Coordinates of C-alpha atoms in Angstrom, one line a residue:
Chain A
M1 CA 124.1 95.2 135.8
T2 CA 125.0 91.7 137.3
D3 CA 127.6 91.0 134.7
D4 CA 130.2 88.2 134.5
A5 CA 133.0 90.6 135.9
P6 CA 133.3 90.1 139.6
A7 CA 132.5 93.2 141.7
P8 CA 133.2 95.9 139.1
R9 CA 134.9 99.1 140.4
R10 CA 132.4 101.9 140.6
R11 CA 134.7 104.8 141.0
G12 CA 138.3 106.0 140.6
R13 CA 140.7 105.7 137.8
P14 CA 140.8 102.4 135.8
S15 CA 143.1 99.9 137.5
R16 CA 145.6 97.9 135.5
K17 CA 143.3 94.9 136.1
A18 CA 140.3 96.8 134.5
A19 CA 142.5 97.7 131.5
A20 CA 143.6 94.1 131.2
E21 CA 139.9 93.0 131.2
G22 CA 139.9 94.5 127.7
P23 CA 137.0 93.2 125.6
D24 CA 134.6 92.5 128.5
T25 CA 134.9 96.1 129.9
R26 CA 134.5 97.5 126.4
T27 CA 131.4 95.4 125.9
R28 CA 130.0 96.4 129.2
I29 CA 130.6 100.1 128.5
L30 CA 128.9 99.7 125.1
R31 CA 125.9 98.0 126.5
A32 CA 125.6 100.7 129.2
A33 CA 125.9 103.4 126.5
R34 CA 123.1 101.8 124.5
T35 CA 120.9 101.6 127.5
E36 CA 121.7 105.2 128.6
F37 CA 121.0 106.6 125.1
A38 CA 117.8 104.6 124.9
E39 CA 116.5 105.7 128.2
R40 CA 117.7 109.2 128.5
G41 CA 118.0 110.3 124.9
Y42 CA 121.0 111.8 123.1
D43 CA 120.8 115.1 124.9
K44 CA 120.8 113.9 128.5
T45 CA 123.3 111.1 128.1
S46 CA 126.8 111.9 129.2
I47 CA 130.2 110.1 129.1
R48 CA 130.2 110.3 132.9
G49 CA 126.7 108.8 133.1
I50 CA 127.7 105.9 130.8
G51 CA 130.8 105.3 132.9
K52 CA 128.7 105.2 136.1
A53 CA 126.1 102.8 134.5
A54 CA 129.0 100.5 133.4
G55 CA 130.7 100.7 136.8
V56 CA 133.9 102.3 135.3
D57 CA 135.5 105.7 135.3
A58 CA 134.5 108.2 132.6
A59 CA 138.1 108.2 131.5
L60 CA 137.8 104.6 130.5
V61 CA 134.8 105.4 128.4
H62 CA 136.9 108.1 126.7
H63 CA 139.8 105.6 126.3
Y64 CA 137.7 103.0 124.5
F65 CA 135.4 105.2 122.4
G66 CA 136.5 108.9 122.4
T67 CA 133.9 111.6 122.2
K68 CA 130.2 111.3 123.0
D69 CA 129.4 111.2 119.3
E70 CA 131.8 108.3 118.9
V71 CA 130.2 106.4 121.8
F72 CA 126.8 107.1 120.2
A73 CA 128.0 105.8 116.9
A74 CA 129.2 102.6 118.5
A75 CA 126.0 102.2 120.4
V76 CA 124.0 102.7 117.2
E77 CA 126.2 100.1 115.5
L78 CA 125.5 97.7 118.3
T79 CA 121.8 98.3 117.9
F80 CA 122.0 97.8 114.2
E81 CA 123.9 94.5 114.6
P82 CA 120.8 92.4 113.7
A83 CA 120.7 94.4 110.4
L84 CA 124.2 93.0 109.6
V85 CA 122.5 89.7 108.7
L86 CA 120.6 91.7 106.0
P87 CA 123.0 90.5 103.2
A88 CA 121.9 87.0 104.1
V89 CA 118.3 88.1 103.9
V90 CA 119.0 89.8 100.5
G91 CA 120.8 86.7 99.2
G92 CA 118.1 84.1 98.7
P93 CA 115.5 83.4 96.1
P94 CA 115.3 86.9 94.4
E95 CA 111.5 86.7 93.7
A96 CA 110.7 86.6 97.4
L97 CA 113.3 89.3 98.5
G98 CA 110.6 91.8 99.3
E99 CA 108.7 89.4 101.5
R100 CA 111.9 88.3 103.4
L101 CA 112.9 91.9 104.0
A102 CA 109.5 93.0 105.2
R103 CA 109.2 90.1 107.6
F104 CA 112.7 90.5 108.9
F105 CA 112.2 94.3 109.4
L106 CA 108.9 93.7 111.3
S107 CA 110.4 91.0 113.5
V108 CA 113.1 93.4 114.6
W109 CA 110.6 96.1 115.5
E110 CA 108.1 93.7 117.1
D111 CA 110.8 92.6 119.6
P112 CA 110.8 95.2 122.5
G113 CA 114.4 94.4 123.1
T114 CA 115.4 95.8 119.7
R115 CA 112.6 98.3 119.4
T116 CA 113.5 100.3 122.4
P117 CA 117.1 101.3 121.3
L118 CA 115.8 101.8 117.7
L119 CA 113.2 104.2 119.0
A120 CA 115.9 106.0 120.9
I121 CA 118.0 106.4 117.8
L122 CA 115.1 107.6 115.8
R123 CA 114.2 110.2 118.5
S124 CA 117.9 111.3 118.7
A125 CA 118.3 111.6 115.0
V126 CA 115.1 113.7 114.6
T127 CA 116.0 116.1 117.3
H128 CA 119.8 116.3 117.2
E129 CA 121.8 117.2 114.1
A130 CA 124.9 115.3 115.5
A131 CA 122.9 112.1 116.1
A132 CA 121.4 112.4 112.6
N133 CA 124.9 112.8 111.2
V134 CA 126.1 109.7 113.0
L135 CA 123.1 107.7 111.8
R136 CA 123.6 108.9 108.2
D137 CA 127.4 108.7 107.9
F138 CA 128.3 105.7 110.0
V139 CA 125.4 103.4 109.8
L140 CA 122.9 104.1 107.0
R141 CA 125.5 104.7 104.3
R142 CA 127.3 101.5 105.0
L143 CA 124.1 99.5 105.4
L144 CA 122.6 100.8 102.1
E145 CA 125.9 100.2 100.2
R146 CA 126.1 96.7 101.5
I147 CA 122.5 95.9 100.4
A148 CA 123.0 97.8 97.1
A149 CA 126.1 95.6 96.4
E150 CA 123.8 92.5 96.4
L151 CA 121.3 94.0 93.9
D152 CA 121.2 93.7 90.2
V153 CA 119.2 96.8 89.3
P154 CA 120.0 100.4 88.1
D155 CA 120.5 102.9 90.9
P156 CA 120.8 100.2 93.5
T157 CA 121.6 102.6 96.4
L158 CA 118.6 104.9 95.7
R159 CA 116.4 101.8 95.4
A160 CA 117.8 100.4 98.7
E161 CA 117.1 103.8 100.3
L162 CA 113.5 103.9 99.0
A163 CA 112.9 100.5 100.4
A164 CA 114.4 101.7 103.7
S165 CA 112.2 104.8 103.6
Q166 CA 109.1 102.6 103.3
M167 CA 110.0 100.5 106.3
L168 CA 111.0 103.6 108.3
G169 CA 107.7 105.2 107.6
I170 CA 105.8 102.1 108.8
A171 CA 107.9 102.1 112.0
M172 CA 107.0 105.8 112.5
L173 CA 103.3 105.3 112.1
R174 CA 103.0 101.9 113.8
Y175 CA 105.4 102.2 116.7
V176 CA 105.9 105.9 117.3
V177 CA 102.7 107.7 116.4
R178 CA 100.7 104.5 116.8
A179 CA 98.1 105.5 114.2
E180 CA 95.3 103.1 113.4
P181 CA 94.7 100.9 111.5
L182 CA 98.5 100.2 111.0
A183 CA 99.2 100.1 114.7
S184 CA 96.9 97.1 115.3
A185 CA 97.4 95.3 112.0
E186 CA 98.8 91.8 112.1
P187 CA 102.4 91.7 111.1
E188 CA 101.7 89.2 108.3
E189 CA 99.0 91.5 106.9
I190 CA 101.6 94.3 106.7
V191 CA 104.1 91.9 105.1
A192 CA 101.6 91.0 102.5
M193 CA 100.9 94.6 101.6
V194 CA 104.4 95.9 101.7
A195 CA 106.4 93.0 100.2
P196 CA 105.5 93.9 96.6
T197 CA 106.6 97.5 97.3
L198 CA 110.1 96.3 98.4
Q199 CA 110.2 93.8 95.7
R200 CA 109.6 96.4 93.0
Y201 CA 112.3 98.7 94.4
L202 CA 114.9 96.0 94.9
G203 CA 114.1 93.2 92.6
E204 CA 112.5 94.5 89.5
A205 CA 111.5 90.8 89.1
Chain B
M1 CA 105.0 140.5 113.1
T2 CA 104.0 143.6 111.1
D3 CA 100.4 142.5 110.8
D4 CA 97.3 144.4 109.6
A5 CA 96.2 145.1 113.1
P6 CA 97.3 148.6 114.2
A7 CA 99.6 148.7 117.3
P8 CA 98.7 145.4 119.0
R9 CA 98.5 145.4 122.7
R10 CA 101.6 143.6 124.1
R11 CA 100.5 143.2 127.8
G12 CA 97.5 143.3 130.1
R13 CA 94.1 141.7 129.9
P14 CA 92.3 141.6 126.6
S15 CA 90.4 144.8 126.0
R16 CA 86.8 144.7 124.6
K17 CA 88.3 146.0 121.3
A18 CA 90.7 143.0 121.2
A19 CA 87.8 140.6 121.8
A20 CA 85.8 142.4 119.2
E21 CA 88.6 141.9 116.6
G22 CA 87.6 138.3 116.6
P23 CA 88.8 136.4 113.6
D24 CA 91.9 138.5 113.0
T25 CA 93.2 138.1 116.5
R26 CA 92.5 134.4 116.4
T27 CA 94.4 134.1 113.1
R28 CA 97.3 136.1 114.5
I29 CA 97.5 133.9 117.6
L30 CA 97.4 130.7 115.5
R31 CA 100.2 131.9 113.2
A32 CA 102.3 132.8 116.2
A33 CA 101.6 129.4 117.7
R34 CA 102.7 127.7 114.5
T35 CA 105.9 129.7 114.4
E36 CA 106.6 129.2 118.1
F37 CA 106.1 125.4 117.9
A38 CA 108.2 125.3 114.7
E39 CA 111.1 127.3 116.1
R40 CA 111.2 126.1 119.8
G41 CA 109.6 122.7 119.6
Y42 CA 106.7 121.4 121.6
D43 CA 108.5 121.3 124.9
K44 CA 109.7 124.8 125.0
T45 CA 106.6 126.5 123.7
S46 CA 104.3 128.0 126.2
I47 CA 100.9 129.7 126.1
R48 CA 102.6 132.8 127.5
G49 CA 105.2 132.8 124.7
I50 CA 102.6 132.4 122.0
G51 CA 100.7 135.3 123.5
K52 CA 103.8 137.4 123.5
A53 CA 104.7 136.5 119.9
A54 CA 101.1 137.4 118.9
G55 CA 101.1 140.6 120.8
V56 CA 98.2 139.6 123.1
D57 CA 97.7 138.4 126.6
A58 CA 98.1 134.7 127.4
A59 CA 94.5 134.8 128.7
L60 CA 93.4 135.5 125.1
V61 CA 95.3 132.5 123.8
H62 CA 93.5 130.4 126.5
H63 CA 90.2 132.0 125.5
Y64 CA 90.5 131.1 121.9
F65 CA 92.2 127.7 122.0
G66 CA 92.2 126.3 125.6
T67 CA 95.1 124.2 126.7
K68 CA 98.6 124.0 125.1
D69 CA 97.7 120.7 123.5
E70 CA 94.6 122.3 121.9
V71 CA 96.7 125.2 120.6
F72 CA 99.1 122.6 119.2
A73 CA 96.3 120.8 117.5
A74 CA 95.1 124.0 115.9
A75 CA 98.6 124.9 114.8
V76 CA 99.1 121.4 113.3
E77 CA 95.7 121.7 111.5
L78 CA 96.9 125.1 110.1
T79 CA 100.1 123.4 108.9
F80 CA 98.1 120.6 107.3
E81 CA 95.8 123.0 105.5
P82 CA 97.6 122.3 102.2
A83 CA 96.7 118.7 102.7
L84 CA 93.0 119.6 102.7
V85 CA 93.2 119.8 99.0
L86 CA 94.2 116.1 99.0
P87 CA 90.6 115.0 98.1
A88 CA 91.0 117.1 94.9
V89 CA 94.3 115.4 94.3
V90 CA 92.7 112.0 94.9
G91 CA 89.7 112.9 92.7
G92 CA 91.2 112.9 89.1
P93 CA 92.2 110.2 86.6
P94 CA 92.5 107.2 88.8
E95 CA 95.4 105.6 86.8
A96 CA 97.6 108.6 87.6
L97 CA 96.6 109.0 91.3
G98 CA 100.0 107.8 92.6
E99 CA 101.9 110.2 90.5
R100 CA 99.7 113.2 91.5
L101 CA 100.0 112.3 95.2
A102 CA 103.8 111.8 95.0
R103 CA 104.3 115.2 93.2
F104 CA 101.9 117.0 95.6
F105 CA 103.6 115.6 98.6
L106 CA 107.1 116.5 97.4
S107 CA 106.0 120.0 96.5
V108 CA 104.8 120.6 100.0
W109 CA 108.1 119.4 101.5
E110 CA 110.3 121.2 98.9
D111 CA 108.7 124.5 100.0
P112 CA 110.7 125.8 103.1
G113 CA 107.6 127.7 104.2
T114 CA 105.6 124.4 104.7
R115 CA 108.6 122.2 105.4
T116 CA 109.7 124.1 108.6
P117 CA 106.4 123.6 110.5
L118 CA 106.1 120.0 109.2
L119 CA 109.5 119.3 110.6
A120 CA 108.5 120.8 113.9
I121 CA 105.4 118.6 114.1
L122 CA 107.5 115.5 113.2
R123 CA 110.1 116.4 115.9
S124 CA 107.3 117.0 118.5
A125 CA 105.5 113.8 117.7
V126 CA 108.6 111.7 117.9
T127 CA 109.7 113.1 121.2
H128 CA 106.4 113.9 123.0
E129 CA 103.5 111.5 123.6
A130 CA 101.1 114.4 123.8
A131 CA 102.1 115.8 120.5
A132 CA 102.0 112.3 118.9
N133 CA 98.4 111.9 120.3
V134 CA 97.3 115.2 118.8
L135 CA 98.9 114.3 115.4
R136 CA 97.2 110.9 115.5
D137 CA 93.8 111.7 116.8
F138 CA 93.1 115.2 115.4
V139 CA 94.9 115.2 112.1
L140 CA 96.0 111.9 110.8
R141 CA 92.8 110.0 111.4
R142 CA 90.6 112.6 109.8
L143 CA 93.0 113.0 106.8
L144 CA 93.2 109.2 106.3
E145 CA 89.5 108.8 106.5
R146 CA 88.9 111.6 104.1
I147 CA 91.3 110.0 101.5
A148 CA 89.9 106.5 102.2
A149 CA 86.4 107.7 101.4
E150 CA 87.6 108.5 97.9
L151 CA 89.1 105.1 97.3
D152 CA 87.4 102.1 95.8
V153 CA 89.6 99.3 97.3
P154 CA 89.4 96.9 100.2
D155 CA 90.9 98.2 103.5
P156 CA 91.0 101.8 102.2
T157 CA 92.2 103.3 105.5
L158 CA 95.0 100.8 105.9
R159 CA 96.1 101.4 102.3
A160 CA 95.9 105.2 102.7
E161 CA 98.1 104.8 105.8
L162 CA 100.6 102.7 104.0
A163 CA 100.8 105.3 101.3
A164 CA 101.3 108.0 104.0
S165 CA 104.0 105.8 105.6
Q166 CA 105.9 105.7 102.3
M167 CA 105.8 109.5 102.0
L168 CA 106.7 110.0 105.6
G169 CA 109.7 107.7 105.3
I170 CA 110.9 109.7 102.3
A171 CA 110.5 112.9 104.2
M172 CA 112.5 111.4 107.1
L173 CA 115.4 110.3 105.0
R174 CA 115.5 113.2 102.6
Y175 CA 114.7 116.2 104.8
V176 CA 115.5 115.1 108.4
V177 CA 118.4 112.6 108.2
R178 CA 119.5 113.9 104.7
A179 CA 120.8 110.6 103.7
E180 CA 122.2 110.2 100.2
P181 CA 121.4 109.5 97.4
L182 CA 117.7 110.4 98.3
A183 CA 118.7 113.8 99.8
S184 CA 120.0 115.1 96.5
A185 CA 117.8 113.2 94.0
E186 CA 115.7 115.3 91.7
P187 CA 112.0 115.5 92.9
E188 CA 110.8 114.1 89.5
E189 CA 113.2 111.2 89.9
I190 CA 111.6 110.4 93.2
V191 CA 108.1 110.9 91.8
A192 CA 108.9 108.4 89.0
M193 CA 110.1 105.8 91.5
V194 CA 107.4 106.2 94.2
A195 CA 104.3 106.8 92.1
P196 CA 103.8 103.1 91.3
T197 CA 104.1 102.3 95.0
L198 CA 101.3 104.8 95.9
Q199 CA 99.3 103.7 92.9
R200 CA 99.4 100.0 94.0
Y201 CA 98.3 100.9 97.5
L202 CA 95.5 103.2 96.6
G203 CA 94.5 102.4 93.0
E204 CA 94.9 98.7 92.5
A205 CA 94.5 99.8 88.8

């Protein structure tokens, strides 16, 4: 909460100064939204709560992001930001694509800083239709299309989604259900087992 | 609710007759538990509600199953009953094991009668530590060990779990998030794409 903005206003309507702060305030709200959704879940998070956590009025949250679903979408996008480097992961020696993807995916999930919001998104999507819609229509579709555009195989989007499903299933069993032996396996052991699966879906090498 | 038992008692302590009904009452409670967990989720399901739905006193639910977690475990086991034929699926021509497993798994999820309680278990496990523990310790472990026992590969349990993770991920994207193109793909199209993945994990043929 100790941000760069000096003494953020905690209550009242946004001042002209707050509005003039522009990008910083927007970022602060977005980070607060991500934390709120991650800690409270989709259901219990409110625009008002996000505003409070960001030290701004709820009206300012509305002003920047609109409805709760739209704030959620923006928070999900922020969480998926690391995934935006995926095209860079995809572009590289094609015969080691599966290995690069598997290693990248596990590194994102092994880091608690990215794992916590990802778990929150997963929980929200599984329990709330609205959250599932956001994940599907705003994030997953664009991500899959972006990866598919880099692939030189038939049905690239379906193949990208099957690769995503393999990684999602591993995340479910390793980090959510924590089922053994997957939960305690070394990341590199998993990479070695899973890379050929991703390679077959995406590379057909 | 129109079961074979004539005029089930809706309130009061279990009569000697109810106790004498034994297996039928137990089955009725178990089915009611499965329906309650599927429709209300882990959180909102209570022993009292299960008793009410089964037309018996809550004390009888306790008598047969113990705590809420234990009822949940029994309901999960009932839901996974179709999976008990898995060893039969596993035992068969080894070079087509992946194809048989993929087709069996999709048939279970395509059937709304089995899909609904499976979705409920998934939702409960993702949102409640206790439900995840039950799924992990009572069901998944036994299931994976049973399949692993049929396999002739190194690390059979890890491989069985990786196969399970691939199928779970597909279930998540196709039936929960309903992300395209996987959501609308023909089951046989998915079988054709996924069978080699399962075959590689489990068969090493």
